[in-house]
C-alpha atoms as one frame of an Amber mdcrd trajectory, in Angstrom:
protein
  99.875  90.392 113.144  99.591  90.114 116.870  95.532  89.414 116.376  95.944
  86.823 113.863  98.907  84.683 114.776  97.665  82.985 118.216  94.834  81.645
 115.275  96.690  80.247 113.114  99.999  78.565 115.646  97.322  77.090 118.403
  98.243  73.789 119.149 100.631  73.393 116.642 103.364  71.677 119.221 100.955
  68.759 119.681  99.072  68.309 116.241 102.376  68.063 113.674 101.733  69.908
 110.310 101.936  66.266 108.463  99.150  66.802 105.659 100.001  69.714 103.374
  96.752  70.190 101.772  95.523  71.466 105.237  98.499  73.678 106.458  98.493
  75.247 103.058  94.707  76.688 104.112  96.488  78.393 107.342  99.449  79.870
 105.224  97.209  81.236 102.799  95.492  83.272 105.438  98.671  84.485 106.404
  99.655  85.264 102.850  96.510  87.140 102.506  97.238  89.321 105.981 100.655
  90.384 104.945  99.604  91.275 101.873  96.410  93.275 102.880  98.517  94.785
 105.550 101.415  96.125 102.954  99.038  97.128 100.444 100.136  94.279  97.840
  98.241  92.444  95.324  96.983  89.173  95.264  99.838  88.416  92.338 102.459
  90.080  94.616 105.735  87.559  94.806 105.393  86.064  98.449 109.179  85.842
  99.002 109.224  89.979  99.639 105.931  89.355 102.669 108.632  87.789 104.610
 111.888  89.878 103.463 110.358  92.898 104.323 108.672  92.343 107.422 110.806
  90.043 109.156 107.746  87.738 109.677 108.662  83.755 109.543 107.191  81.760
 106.818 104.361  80.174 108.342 105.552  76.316 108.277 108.937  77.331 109.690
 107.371  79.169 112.736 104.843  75.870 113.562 108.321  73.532 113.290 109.971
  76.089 115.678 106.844  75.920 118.047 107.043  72.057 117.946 110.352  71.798
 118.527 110.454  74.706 121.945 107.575  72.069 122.837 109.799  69.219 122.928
 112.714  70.715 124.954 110.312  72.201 127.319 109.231  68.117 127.586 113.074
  67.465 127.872 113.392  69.407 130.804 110.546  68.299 132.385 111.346  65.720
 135.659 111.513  61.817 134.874 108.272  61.602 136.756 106.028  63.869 134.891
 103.220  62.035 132.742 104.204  64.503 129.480 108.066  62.758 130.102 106.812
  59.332 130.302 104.872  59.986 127.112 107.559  61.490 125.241 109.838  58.599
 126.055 106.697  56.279 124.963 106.280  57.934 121.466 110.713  57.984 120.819
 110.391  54.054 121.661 107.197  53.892 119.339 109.097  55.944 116.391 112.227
  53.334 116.833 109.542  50.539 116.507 108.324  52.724 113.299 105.175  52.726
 114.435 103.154  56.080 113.806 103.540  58.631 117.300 104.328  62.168 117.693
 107.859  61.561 117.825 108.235  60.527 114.071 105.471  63.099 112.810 107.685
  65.473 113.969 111.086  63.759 112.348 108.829  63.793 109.275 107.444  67.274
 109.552 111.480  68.399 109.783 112.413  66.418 107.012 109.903  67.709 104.374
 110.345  71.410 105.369 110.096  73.455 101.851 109.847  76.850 101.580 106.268
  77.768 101.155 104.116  75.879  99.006 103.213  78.624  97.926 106.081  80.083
  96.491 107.476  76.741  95.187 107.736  73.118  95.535 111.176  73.056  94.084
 113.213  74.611  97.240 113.552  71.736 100.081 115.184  72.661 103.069 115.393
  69.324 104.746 116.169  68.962 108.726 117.577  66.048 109.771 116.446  65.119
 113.531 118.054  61.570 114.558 116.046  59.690 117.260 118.839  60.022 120.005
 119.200  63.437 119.339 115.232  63.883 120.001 116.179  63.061 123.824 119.202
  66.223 123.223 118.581  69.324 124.988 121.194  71.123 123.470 120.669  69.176
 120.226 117.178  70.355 120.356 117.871  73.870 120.953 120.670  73.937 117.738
 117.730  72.589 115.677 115.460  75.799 116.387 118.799  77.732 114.549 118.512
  74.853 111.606 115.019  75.493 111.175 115.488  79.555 111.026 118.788  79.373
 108.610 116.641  76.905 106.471 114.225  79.687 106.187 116.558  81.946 105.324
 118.428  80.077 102.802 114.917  79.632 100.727 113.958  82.993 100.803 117.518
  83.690  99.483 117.240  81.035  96.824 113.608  82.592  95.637 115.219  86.289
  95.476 118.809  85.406  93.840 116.494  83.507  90.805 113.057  85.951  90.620
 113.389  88.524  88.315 110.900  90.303  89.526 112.661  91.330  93.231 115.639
  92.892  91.664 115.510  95.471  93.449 115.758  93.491  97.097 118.630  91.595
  95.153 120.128  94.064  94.775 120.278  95.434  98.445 121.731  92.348  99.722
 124.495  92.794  96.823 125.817  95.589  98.911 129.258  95.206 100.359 127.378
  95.076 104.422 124.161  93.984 103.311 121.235  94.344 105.726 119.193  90.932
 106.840 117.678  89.291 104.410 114.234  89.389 106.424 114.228  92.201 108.593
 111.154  94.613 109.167 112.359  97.528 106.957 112.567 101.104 108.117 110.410
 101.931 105.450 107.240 100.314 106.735 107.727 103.371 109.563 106.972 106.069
 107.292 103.556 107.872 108.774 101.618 108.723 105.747 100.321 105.181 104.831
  99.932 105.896 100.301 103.740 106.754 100.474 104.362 103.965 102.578 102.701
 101.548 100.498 103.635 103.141  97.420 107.217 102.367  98.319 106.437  99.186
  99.222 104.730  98.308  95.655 108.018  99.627  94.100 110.346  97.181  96.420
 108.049  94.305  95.724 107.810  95.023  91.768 104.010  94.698  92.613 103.126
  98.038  91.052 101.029  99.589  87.474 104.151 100.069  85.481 104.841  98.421
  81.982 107.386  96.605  83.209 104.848  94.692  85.170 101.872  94.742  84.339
 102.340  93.721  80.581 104.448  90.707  81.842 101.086  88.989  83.289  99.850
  86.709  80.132  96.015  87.113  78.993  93.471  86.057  76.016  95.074  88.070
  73.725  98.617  87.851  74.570  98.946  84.328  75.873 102.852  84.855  76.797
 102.892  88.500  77.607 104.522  91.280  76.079 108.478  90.786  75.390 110.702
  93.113  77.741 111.569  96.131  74.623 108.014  96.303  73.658 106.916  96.855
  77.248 107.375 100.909  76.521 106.644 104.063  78.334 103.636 105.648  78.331
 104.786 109.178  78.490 107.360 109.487  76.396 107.386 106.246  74.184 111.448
 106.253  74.818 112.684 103.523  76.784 111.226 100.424  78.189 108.612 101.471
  81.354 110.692  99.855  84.159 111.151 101.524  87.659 114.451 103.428  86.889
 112.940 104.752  83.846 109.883 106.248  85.367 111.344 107.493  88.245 114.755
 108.941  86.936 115.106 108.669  83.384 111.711 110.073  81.901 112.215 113.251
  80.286 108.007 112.796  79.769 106.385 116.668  80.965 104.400 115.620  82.843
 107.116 114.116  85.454 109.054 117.506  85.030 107.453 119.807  88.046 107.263
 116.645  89.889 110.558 115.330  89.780 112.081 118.864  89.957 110.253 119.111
  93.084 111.803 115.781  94.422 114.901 117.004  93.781 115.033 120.310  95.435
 113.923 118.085  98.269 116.632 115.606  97.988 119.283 118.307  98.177 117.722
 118.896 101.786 118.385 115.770 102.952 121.361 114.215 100.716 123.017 116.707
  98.915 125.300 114.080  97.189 122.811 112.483  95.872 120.841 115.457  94.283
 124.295 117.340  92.759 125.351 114.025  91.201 122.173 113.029  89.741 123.475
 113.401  86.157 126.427 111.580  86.548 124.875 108.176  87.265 122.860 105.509
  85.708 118.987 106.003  86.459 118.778 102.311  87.703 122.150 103.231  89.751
 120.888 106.128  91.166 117.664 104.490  91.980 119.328 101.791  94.115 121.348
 104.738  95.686 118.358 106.574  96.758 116.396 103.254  98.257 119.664 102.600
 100.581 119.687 105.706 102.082 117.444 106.148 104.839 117.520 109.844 105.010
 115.752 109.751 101.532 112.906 107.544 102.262 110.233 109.746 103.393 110.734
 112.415 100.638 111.410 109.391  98.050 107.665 107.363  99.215 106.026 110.613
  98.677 107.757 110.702  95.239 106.991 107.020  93.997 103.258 108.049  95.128
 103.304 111.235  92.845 105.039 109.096  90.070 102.766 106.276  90.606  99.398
 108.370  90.271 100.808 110.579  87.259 101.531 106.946  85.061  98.202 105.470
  86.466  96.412 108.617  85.121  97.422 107.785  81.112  96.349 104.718  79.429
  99.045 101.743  79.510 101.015 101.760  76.109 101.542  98.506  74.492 102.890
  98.101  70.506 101.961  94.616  70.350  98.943  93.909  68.935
């Protein structure tokens, strides 16, 4: 990321992101990075670029740039042309005339979370004029902006269906950040790694996915129960179900394997495998970090076993 971002943050302290249309062009590049560099899709849910590597949402890291700019003017001595001109363009916004100062009150107000994820989920921040000329006030806004970002990448997970599986890590009792750059992303062997991270991201070849995308023939997609396994035609092809609950024999050396493994590294995991739900015991097995090497290289196995048989459908 460290190649790309100087590109697409220069000058954004003194040119204010007020048209859309053209900060969208910058965010998709971005979008299109994180996604190359995790291995996604170009349908992958943007939300999980940002949960999982800790990266700010483009729009929220420019306002943050613009507003370091403007305390760095604040602390600069009364004499200093940059002062002067920050005090002209505050007396120019009060006059609501157009300046700097109230492209950037504007720029704060408008702050939603990614175009590109949705429209719908405003985060406004309201910057007062007197507060502009605020060190402190300034330096609490930088905190507004970040727990604004926060707060709509929160909102996008707790109503996606899709990212169950990252709502369902911050549903435990000491949940981890909710954008963090996951231990995960560390894992050497980069298929496993980015098999793991098409499992997290529900951006993978299963059923449960890939049959929810509409097309000619079925112009709303396939209902959930009809989305079935391909193996074993025995339960709806979700992620618990292919990983833990497939009794297909194809998955049998392969999972047996996995499991002889797990008892290596969790043995309370492995002995109590029958005893829990498979979508319980998958959740179980993502939180624990002693599992995630051995558990990447087993999505990758599971992953290239499904993508080797046709994709089952009974809807015509």
């Amino acid at each position: 990321m460290a190649r790309i971002d100087p590109q697409l943050i220069f000058g954004c302290e003194v040119v204010l992101d007020t048209v859309s249309s053209s900060l969208r062009l910058l965010e998709n590049v971005q979008i299109a990075y994180c996604r190359r560099l995790l291995g996604l899709s170009c349908r992958s849910m943007i939300a999980a670029l940002f949960t999982e590597t800790g990266i700010l949402p483009l729009r929220y890291r420019r306002a943050i740039l613009a507003t370091k700019y403007l305390r760095y003017l604040l602390d600069l001595p009364p004499n200093h042309y940059a002062s002067s001109a920050l005090l002209e363009s505050v007396a120019l916004a009060n006059a609501h005339h157009l300046c700097w100062a109230g492209d950037l009150i504007d720029v704060l107000r408008h702050l939603s979370l990614l175009g590109g994820i949705t429209t719908s989920i405003r985060t406004p921040i309201h910057l007062q004029l007197p507060a502009m000329l605020d060190s402190s006030s300034v330096k609490r806004l930088e905190e507004d902006i970040k727990a604004a970002s926060i707060n709509g990448l929160q909102e996008v997970i707790a109503s996606s269906t899709k990212l169950h599986l990252i709502r369902a890590r911050q549903a435990h009792p000491r949940p981890p950040p909710i954008s963090d750059f996951r231990a995960y992303l560390s894992i050497p062997t980069p298929a496993h790694r980015k098999a793991l991270t098409r499992l997290i991201a529900s951006d993978h070849s299963l059923a449960i996915e890939r049959l929810w995308h509409a097309d000619q023939r079925r112009p709303h997609g396939v209902p959930r129960p009809q989305r079935l396994c391909r193996l074993c035609r025995g339960g709806v092809e979700d992620e618990a179900h292919a990983l833990i609950g497939c009794n297909a024999l194809l998955l049998r050396d392969c999972r047996l394997l996995f499991r002889t493994r797990l008892a290596q590294v969790n043995n309370y995991l492995a002995e109590s495998w029958p005893t829990f739900q498979p979508y319980d015991l998958l959740l179980r097995i993502i939180a624990s970090d002693s599992c995630t090497c051995i558990f990447a290289r087993y999505v990758f196995d599971v992953f290239q076993i499904f993508d080797a048989e046709p994709i089952f459908s009974s809807s015509p």
